[in-house]
Amino acid sequence: FREYIVDRCVFNSSELKDIEYIRSTFYNKLELYRFSSSLGKFVGYTEYGVKQANYFNSQASILQSMKASRETYCLNNVGNEYRAA
């Protein structure tokens, strides 16, 4: 592996308030940083990841886009999962 990004939704119900959107960025299987909608910001896990998280957290447009991803990415897919079950 090299670099890859994983988007996921963690949920207990189909209500938006119960859904957490997480986007993690990895390099060689090591998580560098992630955005968590429950925190509303990026968190770094390595020296490089902390620098990236600080930069992304200083960019209001990036944070707004990531916060909106919870509704656009998760809400529809979670509803599909509940209907399928």
mmCIF file of N, CA, C and O in Angstrom:
data_model
loop_
_atom_site.group_PDB
_atom_site.id
_atom_site.type_symbol
_atom_site.label_atom_id
_atom_site.label_comp_id
_atom_site.label_asym_id
_atom_site.label_seq_id
_atom_site.Cartn_x
_atom_site.Cartn_y
_atom_site.Cartn_z
ATOM 1 N N PHE A 1 0.831 -1.192 0.000
ATOM 2 C CA PHE A 1 0.000 0.000 0.000
ATOM 3 C C PHE A 1 0.869 1.247 0.000
ATOM 4 O O PHE A 1 1.987 1.220 0.454
ATOM 5 N N ARG A 2 0.321 2.306 -0.453
ATOM 6 C CA ARG A 2 0.966 3.609 -0.358
ATOM 7 C C ARG A 2 0.040 4.518 0.450
ATOM 8 O O ARG A 2 -0.116 4.324 1.621
ATOM 9 N N GLU A 3 -0.598 5.450 -0.212
ATOM 10 C CA GLU A 3 -1.513 6.350 0.478
ATOM 11 C C GLU A 3 -2.947 6.020 0.076
ATOM 12 O O GLU A 3 -3.232 5.757 -1.086
ATOM 13 N N TYR A 4 -3.850 6.017 1.062
ATOM 14 C CA TYR A 4 -5.256 5.789 0.757
ATOM 15 C C TYR A 4 -6.117 6.444 1.823
ATOM 16 O O TYR A 4 -5.669 6.749 2.925
ATOM 17 N N ILE A 5 -7.375 6.682 1.451
ATOM 18 C CA ILE A 5 -8.334 7.352 2.326
ATOM 19 C C ILE A 5 -9.528 6.429 2.503
ATOM 20 O O ILE A 5 -10.001 5.817 1.550
ATOM 21 N N VAL A 6 -10.021 6.332 3.737
ATOM 22 C CA VAL A 6 -11.171 5.504 4.049
ATOM 23 C C VAL A 6 -12.260 6.395 4.636
ATOM 24 O O VAL A 6 -12.021 7.092 5.630
ATOM 25 N N ASP A 7 -13.437 6.376 4.007
ATOM 26 C CA ASP A 7 -14.616 7.068 4.542
ATOM 27 C C ASP A 7 -15.512 6.023 5.172
ATOM 28 O O ASP A 7 -15.728 4.961 4.585
ATOM 29 N N ARG A 8 -16.071 6.335 6.337
ATOM 30 C CA ARG A 8 -16.987 5.387 6.975
ATOM 31 C C ARG A 8 -18.016 6.133 7.805
ATOM 32 O O ARG A 8 -17.793 7.268 8.234
ATOM 33 N N CYS A 9 -19.121 5.459 8.024
ATOM 34 C CA CYS A 9 -20.208 6.001 8.840
ATOM 35 C C CYS A 9 -20.431 5.045 10.001
ATOM 36 O O CYS A 9 -20.588 3.840 9.793
ATOM 37 N N VAL A 10 -20.451 5.573 11.191
ATOM 38 C CA VAL A 10 -20.729 4.787 12.394
ATOM 39 C C VAL A 10 -22.098 5.244 12.880
ATOM 40 O O VAL A 10 -22.308 6.435 13.094
ATOM 41 N N PHE A 11 -23.033 4.290 13.050
ATOM 42 C CA PHE A 11 -24.397 4.698 13.387
ATOM 43 C C PHE A 11 -25.102 3.673 14.252
ATOM 44 O O PHE A 11 -24.786 2.494 14.233
ATOM 45 N N ASN A 12 -26.055 4.183 15.041
ATOM 46 C CA ASN A 12 -26.919 3.344 15.862
ATOM 47 C C ASN A 12 -28.371 3.433 15.416
ATOM 48 O O ASN A 12 -29.196 2.652 15.842
ATOM 49 N N SER A 13 -28.689 4.440 14.617
ATOM 50 C CA SER A 13 -30.035 4.604 14.070
ATOM 51 C C SER A 13 -29.908 5.392 12.777
ATOM 52 O O SER A 13 -28.818 5.816 12.405
ATOM 53 N N SER A 14 -31.028 5.609 12.113
ATOM 54 C CA SER A 14 -31.007 6.349 10.858
ATOM 55 C C SER A 14 -31.158 7.852 11.069
ATOM 56 O O SER A 14 -31.224 8.602 10.108
ATOM 57 N N GLU A 15 -31.194 8.302 12.304
ATOM 58 C CA GLU A 15 -31.278 9.736 12.612
ATOM 59 C C GLU A 15 -29.903 10.371 12.423
ATOM 60 O O GLU A 15 -28.886 9.816 12.851
ATOM 61 N N LEU A 16 -29.870 11.563 11.808
ATOM 62 C CA LEU A 16 -28.593 12.232 11.525
ATOM 63 C C LEU A 16 -27.797 12.484 12.796
ATOM 64 O O LEU A 16 -26.576 12.363 12.803
ATOM 65 N N LYS A 17 -28.469 12.783 13.890
ATOM 66 C CA LYS A 17 -27.755 13.075 15.140
ATOM 67 C C LYS A 17 -27.024 11.855 15.699
ATOM 68 O O LYS A 17 -26.088 11.991 16.473
ATOM 69 N N ASP A 18 -27.417 10.666 15.275
ATOM 70 C CA ASP A 18 -26.807 9.420 15.756
ATOM 71 C C ASP A 18 -25.750 8.873 14.803
ATOM 72 O O ASP A 18 -25.284 7.754 14.978
ATOM 73 N N ILE A 19 -25.382 9.648 13.781
ATOM 74 C CA ILE A 19 -24.439 9.187 12.773
ATOM 75 C C ILE A 19 -23.122 9.941 12.919
ATOM 76 O O ILE A 19 -23.113 11.164 13.036
ATOM 77 N N GLU A 20 -22.015 9.213 12.921
ATOM 78 C CA GLU A 20 -20.692 9.830 12.927
ATOM 79 C C GLU A 20 -20.011 9.506 11.609
ATOM 80 O O GLU A 20 -19.945 8.346 11.193
ATOM 81 N N TYR A 21 -19.513 10.540 10.951
ATOM 82 C CA TYR A 21 -18.765 10.390 9.705
ATOM 83 C C TYR A 21 -17.280 10.504 10.030
ATOM 84 O O TYR A 21 -16.862 11.424 10.729
ATOM 85 N N ILE A 22 -16.489 9.553 9.548
ATOM 86 C CA ILE A 22 -15.047 9.547 9.798
ATOM 87 C C ILE A 22 -14.328 9.372 8.466
ATOM 88 O O ILE A 22 -14.651 8.470 7.692
ATOM 89 N N ARG A 23 -13.361 10.244 8.196
ATOM 90 C CA ARG A 23 -12.486 10.101 7.018
ATOM 91 C C ARG A 23 -11.059 9.969 7.543
ATOM 92 O O ARG A 23 -10.528 10.888 8.162
ATOM 93 N N SER A 24 -10.446 8.836 7.294
ATOM 94 C CA SER A 24 -9.088 8.563 7.747
ATOM 95 C C SER A 24 -8.134 8.533 6.560
ATOM 96 O O SER A 24 -8.463 7.965 5.517
ATOM 97 N N THR A 25 -6.954 9.106 6.741
ATOM 98 C CA THR A 25 -5.912 9.087 5.720
ATOM 99 C C THR A 25 -4.760 8.231 6.226
ATOM 100 O O THR A 25 -4.255 8.449 7.328
ATOM 101 N N PHE A 26 -4.373 7.253 5.395
ATOM 102 C CA PHE A 26 -3.330 6.301 5.760
ATOM 103 C C PHE A 26 -2.156 6.409 4.802
ATOM 104 O O PHE A 26 -2.314 6.781 3.640
ATOM 105 N N TYR A 27 -0.995 6.047 5.298
ATOM 106 C CA TYR A 27 0.187 5.872 4.466
ATOM 107 C C TYR A 27 0.894 4.612 4.935
ATOM 108 O O TYR A 27 1.268 4.514 6.110
ATOM 109 N N ASN A 28 1.067 3.650 4.030
ATOM 110 C CA ASN A 28 1.671 2.353 4.371
ATOM 111 C C ASN A 28 1.036 1.731 5.611
ATOM 112 O O ASN A 28 1.719 1.336 6.559
ATOM 113 N N LYS A 29 -0.293 1.706 5.628
ATOM 114 C CA LYS A 29 -1.098 1.083 6.683
ATOM 115 C C LYS A 29 -1.057 1.835 8.019
ATOM 116 O O LYS A 29 -1.600 1.361 9.005
ATOM 117 N N LEU A 30 -0.425 2.991 8.084
ATOM 118 C CA LEU A 30 -0.358 3.794 9.303
ATOM 119 C C LEU A 30 -1.307 4.977 9.168
ATOM 120 O O LEU A 30 -1.211 5.740 8.203
ATOM 121 N N GLU A 31 -2.242 5.119 10.115
ATOM 122 C CA GLU A 31 -3.177 6.243 10.059
ATOM 123 C C GLU A 31 -2.446 7.528 10.423
ATOM 124 O O GLU A 31 -1.846 7.636 11.489
ATOM 125 N N LEU A 32 -2.485 8.491 9.498
ATOM 126 C CA LEU A 32 -1.805 9.770 9.700
ATOM 127 C C LEU A 32 -2.709 10.771 10.416
ATOM 128 O O LEU A 32 -2.300 11.416 11.380
ATOM 129 N N TYR A 33 -3.921 10.927 9.882
ATOM 130 C CA TYR A 33 -4.873 11.853 10.490
ATOM 131 C C TYR A 33 -6.275 11.446 10.077
ATOM 132 O O TYR A 33 -6.463 10.654 9.162
ATOM 133 N N ARG A 34 -7.273 11.991 10.808
ATOM 134 C CA ARG A 34 -8.665 11.692 10.499
ATOM 135 C C ARG A 34 -9.538 12.882 10.823
ATOM 136 O O ARG A 34 -9.200 13.692 11.690
ATOM 137 N N PHE A 35 -10.663 12.959 10.111
ATOM 138 C CA PHE A 35 -11.714 13.910 10.446
ATOM 139 C C PHE A 35 -12.829 13.119 11.098
ATOM 140 O O PHE A 35 -13.231 12.065 10.607
ATOM 141 N N SER A 36 -13.329 13.625 12.202
ATOM 142 C CA SER A 36 -14.460 13.006 12.891
ATOM 143 C C SER A 36 -15.564 14.049 13.008
ATOM 144 O O SER A 36 -15.339 15.132 13.551
ATOM 145 N N SER A 37 -16.755 13.712 12.520
ATOM 146 C CA SER A 37 -17.857 14.672 12.599
ATOM 147 C C SER A 37 -18.324 14.883 14.033
ATOM 148 O O SER A 37 -18.874 15.930 14.348
ATOM 149 N N SER A 38 -18.102 13.915 14.922
ATOM 150 C CA SER A 38 -18.504 14.111 16.315
ATOM 151 C C SER A 38 -17.600 15.137 17.005
ATOM 152 O O SER A 38 -18.046 15.861 17.892
ATOM 153 N N LEU A 39 -16.339 15.227 16.575
ATOM 154 C CA LEU A 39 -15.437 16.251 17.099
ATOM 155 C C LEU A 39 -15.530 17.538 16.294
ATOM 156 O O LEU A 39 -15.246 18.621 16.808
ATOM 157 N N GLY A 40 -15.869 17.410 15.016
ATOM 158 C CA GLY A 40 -15.970 18.566 14.136
ATOM 159 C C GLY A 40 -14.624 19.114 13.701
ATOM 160 O O GLY A 40 -14.513 20.271 13.301
ATOM 161 N N LYS A 41 -13.596 18.256 13.762
ATOM 162 C CA LYS A 41 -12.255 18.702 13.369
ATOM 163 C C LYS A 41 -11.385 17.514 13.009
ATOM 164 O O LYS A 41 -11.772 16.362 13.188
ATOM 165 N N PHE A 42 -10.202 17.832 12.492
ATOM 166 C CA PHE A 42 -9.199 16.825 12.159
ATOM 167 C C PHE A 42 -8.323 16.561 13.381
ATOM 168 O O PHE A 42 -8.050 17.472 14.167
ATOM 169 N N VAL A 43 -7.862 15.327 13.503
ATOM 170 C CA VAL A 43 -6.955 14.933 14.581
ATOM 171 C C VAL A 43 -5.789 14.195 13.945
ATOM 172 O O VAL A 43 -5.991 13.302 13.105
ATOM 173 N N GLY A 44 -4.561 14.546 14.316
ATOM 174 C CA GLY A 44 -3.370 13.902 13.786
ATOM 175 C C GLY A 44 -2.854 12.821 14.710
ATOM 176 O O GLY A 44 -2.966 12.942 15.928
ATOM 177 N N TYR A 45 -2.273 11.770 14.112
ATOM 178 C CA TYR A 45 -1.752 10.647 14.892
ATOM 179 C C TYR A 45 -0.255 10.446 14.729
ATOM 180 O O TYR A 45 0.323 9.600 15.401
ATOM 181 N N THR A 46 0.353 11.183 13.821
ATOM 182 C CA THR A 46 1.799 11.152 13.635
ATOM 183 C C THR A 46 2.274 12.605 13.593
ATOM 184 O O THR A 46 1.461 13.534 13.559
ATOM 185 N N GLU A 47 3.566 12.819 13.585
ATOM 186 C CA GLU A 47 4.088 14.186 13.520
ATOM 187 C C GLU A 47 3.579 14.890 12.254
ATOM 188 O O GLU A 47 3.100 16.023 12.307
ATOM 189 N N TYR A 48 3.673 14.198 11.133
ATOM 190 C CA TYR A 48 3.162 14.754 9.880
ATOM 191 C C TYR A 48 1.642 14.956 9.961
ATOM 192 O O TYR A 48 1.113 15.977 9.521
ATOM 193 N N GLY A 49 0.937 13.980 10.516
ATOM 194 C CA GLY A 49 -0.518 14.050 10.636
ATOM 195 C C GLY A 49 -0.985 15.215 11.490
ATOM 196 O O GLY A 49 -1.999 15.854 11.184
ATOM 197 N N VAL A 50 -0.258 15.511 12.557
ATOM 198 C CA VAL A 50 -0.606 16.649 13.422
ATOM 199 C C VAL A 50 -0.472 17.955 12.638
ATOM 200 O O VAL A 50 -1.329 18.840 12.728
ATOM 201 N N LYS A 51 0.590 18.066 11.847
ATOM 202 C CA LYS A 51 0.776 19.280 11.031
ATOM 203 C C LYS A 51 -0.351 19.418 10.013
ATOM 204 O O LYS A 51 -0.887 20.514 9.821
ATOM 205 N N GLN A 52 -0.702 18.325 9.352
ATOM 206 C CA GLN A 52 -1.789 18.359 8.379
ATOM 207 C C GLN A 52 -3.120 18.705 9.053
ATOM 208 O O GLN A 52 -3.889 19.507 8.547
ATOM 209 N N ALA A 53 -3.381 18.090 10.206
ATOM 210 C CA ALA A 53 -4.627 18.353 10.930
ATOM 211 C C ALA A 53 -4.714 19.823 11.328
ATOM 212 O O ALA A 53 -5.773 20.445 11.184
ATOM 213 N N ASN A 54 -3.618 20.387 11.809
ATOM 214 C CA ASN A 54 -3.619 21.804 12.184
ATOM 215 C C ASN A 54 -3.909 22.690 10.989
ATOM 216 O O ASN A 54 -4.665 23.664 11.089
ATOM 217 N N TYR A 55 -3.319 22.355 9.843
ATOM 218 C CA TYR A 55 -3.570 23.135 8.637
ATOM 219 C C TYR A 55 -5.040 23.035 8.224
ATOM 220 O O TYR A 55 -5.696 24.047 7.971
ATOM 221 N N PHE A 56 -5.570 21.811 8.141
ATOM 222 C CA PHE A 56 -6.961 21.631 7.723
ATOM 223 C C PHE A 56 -7.928 22.286 8.694
ATOM 224 O O PHE A 56 -8.952 22.846 8.283
ATOM 225 N N ASN A 57 -7.629 22.231 9.981
ATOM 226 C CA ASN A 57 -8.497 22.860 10.976
ATOM 227 C C ASN A 57 -8.490 24.386 10.866
ATOM 228 O O ASN A 57 -9.423 25.042 11.321
ATOM 229 N N SER A 58 -7.447 24.954 10.263
ATOM 230 C CA SER A 58 -7.390 26.408 10.094
ATOM 231 C C SER A 58 -8.130 26.877 8.846
ATOM 232 O O SER A 58 -8.293 28.071 8.636
ATOM 233 N N GLN A 59 -8.588 25.943 8.015
ATOM 234 C CA GLN A 59 -9.288 26.260 6.768
ATOM 235 C C GLN A 59 -10.790 26.033 6.945
ATOM 236 O O GLN A 59 -11.266 24.902 6.931
ATOM 237 N N ALA A 60 -11.536 27.125 7.118
ATOM 238 C CA ALA A 60 -12.976 27.030 7.375
ATOM 239 C C ALA A 60 -13.717 26.307 6.256
ATOM 240 O O ALA A 60 -14.643 25.526 6.516
ATOM 241 N N SER A 61 -13.319 26.522 5.015
ATOM 242 C CA SER A 61 -14.020 25.890 3.891
ATOM 243 C C SER A 61 -13.848 24.372 3.907
ATOM 244 O O SER A 61 -14.787 23.631 3.575
ATOM 245 N N ILE A 62 -12.677 23.902 4.290
ATOM 246 C CA ILE A 62 -12.439 22.460 4.363
ATOM 247 C C ILE A 62 -13.278 21.845 5.479
ATOM 248 O O ILE A 62 -13.908 20.806 5.301
ATOM 249 N N LEU A 63 -13.308 22.504 6.634
ATOM 250 C CA LEU A 63 -14.107 21.993 7.754
ATOM 251 C C LEU A 63 -15.590 21.946 7.395
ATOM 252 O O LEU A 63 -16.278 20.964 7.709
ATOM 253 N N GLN A 64 -16.098 22.994 6.739
ATOM 254 C CA GLN A 64 -17.508 23.017 6.350
ATOM 255 C C GLN A 64 -17.815 21.886 5.378
ATOM 256 O O GLN A 64 -18.852 21.236 5.486
ATOM 257 N N SER A 65 -16.928 21.653 4.441
ATOM 258 C CA SER A 65 -17.117 20.582 3.467
ATOM 259 C C SER A 65 -17.146 19.220 4.152
ATOM 260 O O SER A 65 -17.986 18.366 3.829
ATOM 261 N N MET A 66 -16.255 19.010 5.084
ATOM 262 C CA MET A 66 -16.207 17.731 5.783
ATOM 263 C C MET A 66 -17.436 17.537 6.669
ATOM 264 O O MET A 66 -17.978 16.429 6.747
ATOM 265 N N LYS A 67 -17.888 18.591 7.314
ATOM 266 C CA LYS A 67 -19.090 18.496 8.149
ATOM 267 C C LYS A 67 -20.315 18.174 7.294
ATOM 268 O O LYS A 67 -21.190 17.415 7.703
ATOM 269 N N ALA A 68 -20.384 18.739 6.093
ATOM 270 C CA ALA A 68 -21.504 18.478 5.187
ATOM 271 C C ALA A 68 -21.470 17.041 4.668
ATOM 272 O O ALA A 68 -22.511 16.488 4.300
ATOM 273 N N SER A 69 -20.304 16.425 4.656
ATOM 274 C CA SER A 69 -20.175 15.054 4.159
ATOM 275 C C SER A 69 -20.971 14.066 4.998
ATOM 276 O O SER A 69 -21.419 13.039 4.487
ATOM 277 N N ARG A 70 -21.161 14.364 6.254
ATOM 278 C CA ARG A 70 -21.933 13.460 7.107
ATOM 279 C C ARG A 70 -23.343 13.288 6.549
ATOM 280 O O ARG A 70 -23.850 12.177 6.441
ATOM 281 N N GLU A 71 -23.952 14.397 6.156
ATOM 282 C CA GLU A 71 -25.307 14.315 5.629
ATOM 283 C C GLU A 71 -25.324 13.743 4.213
ATOM 284 O O GLU A 71 -26.120 12.858 3.901
ATOM 285 N N THR A 72 -24.437 14.226 3.351
ATOM 286 C CA THR A 72 -24.472 13.796 1.957
ATOM 287 C C THR A 72 -23.987 12.364 1.773
ATOM 288 O O THR A 72 -24.536 11.622 0.961
ATOM 289 N N TYR A 73 -22.983 11.947 2.511
ATOM 290 C CA TYR A 73 -22.413 10.612 2.333
ATOM 291 C C TYR A 73 -23.128 9.574 3.204
ATOM 292 O O TYR A 73 -23.454 8.491 2.747
ATOM 293 N N CYS A 74 -23.354 9.901 4.456
ATOM 294 C CA CYS A 74 -23.857 8.900 5.398
ATOM 295 C C CYS A 74 -25.374 8.766 5.422
ATOM 296 O O CYS A 74 -25.888 7.647 5.435
ATOM 297 N N LEU A 75 -26.082 9.872 5.465
ATOM 298 C CA LEU A 75 -27.523 9.803 5.720
ATOM 299 C C LEU A 75 -28.239 8.917 4.712
ATOM 300 O O LEU A 75 -29.015 8.041 5.088
ATOM 301 N N ASN A 76 -27.975 9.082 3.434
ATOM 302 C CA ASN A 76 -28.626 8.260 2.410
ATOM 303 C C ASN A 76 -28.200 6.802 2.524
ATOM 304 O O ASN A 76 -29.034 5.904 2.451
ATOM 305 N N ASN A 77 -26.921 6.557 2.716
ATOM 306 C CA ASN A 77 -26.433 5.175 2.782
ATOM 307 C C ASN A 77 -26.926 4.449 4.024
ATOM 308 O O ASN A 77 -27.230 3.260 3.966
ATOM 309 N N VAL A 78 -27.008 5.146 5.146
ATOM 310 C CA VAL A 78 -27.515 4.517 6.363
ATOM 311 C C VAL A 78 -28.990 4.145 6.172
ATOM 312 O O VAL A 78 -29.436 3.060 6.561
ATOM 313 N N GLY A 79 -29.752 5.039 5.532
ATOM 314 C CA GLY A 79 -31.155 4.732 5.246
ATOM 315 C C GLY A 79 -31.278 3.500 4.364
ATOM 316 O O GLY A 79 -32.165 2.653 4.583
ATOM 317 N N ASN A 80 -30.402 3.367 3.387
ATOM 318 C CA ASN A 80 -30.403 2.174 2.527
ATOM 319 C C ASN A 80 -30.105 0.909 3.315
ATOM 320 O O ASN A 80 -30.698 -0.137 3.083
ATOM 321 N N GLU A 81 -29.162 0.999 4.236
ATOM 322 C CA GLU A 81 -28.805 -0.169 5.060
ATOM 323 C C GLU A 81 -29.988 -0.598 5.936
ATOM 324 O O GLU A 81 -30.255 -1.782 6.090
ATOM 325 N N TYR A 82 -30.684 0.373 6.537
ATOM 326 C CA TYR A 82 -31.823 0.042 7.377
ATOM 327 C C TYR A 82 -32.952 -0.593 6.553
ATOM 328 O O TYR A 82 -33.591 -1.548 7.001
ATOM 329 N N ARG A 83 -33.201 -0.074 5.353
ATOM 330 C CA ARG A 83 -34.242 -0.646 4.497
ATOM 331 C C ARG A 83 -33.874 -2.069 4.065
ATOM 332 O O ARG A 83 -34.725 -2.939 3.971
ATOM 333 N N ALA A 84 -32.598 -2.308 3.805
ATOM 334 C CA ALA A 84 -32.142 -3.617 3.360
ATOM 335 C C ALA A 84 -32.234 -4.657 4.480
ATOM 336 O O ALA A 84 -32.467 -5.838 4.219
ATOM 337 N N ALA A 85 -32.058 -4.206 5.718
ATOM 338 C CA ALA A 85 -32.121 -5.141 6.846
ATOM 339 C C ALA A 85 -33.556 -5.487 7.123
ATOM 340 O O ALA A 85 -34.000 -6.501 7.406
#
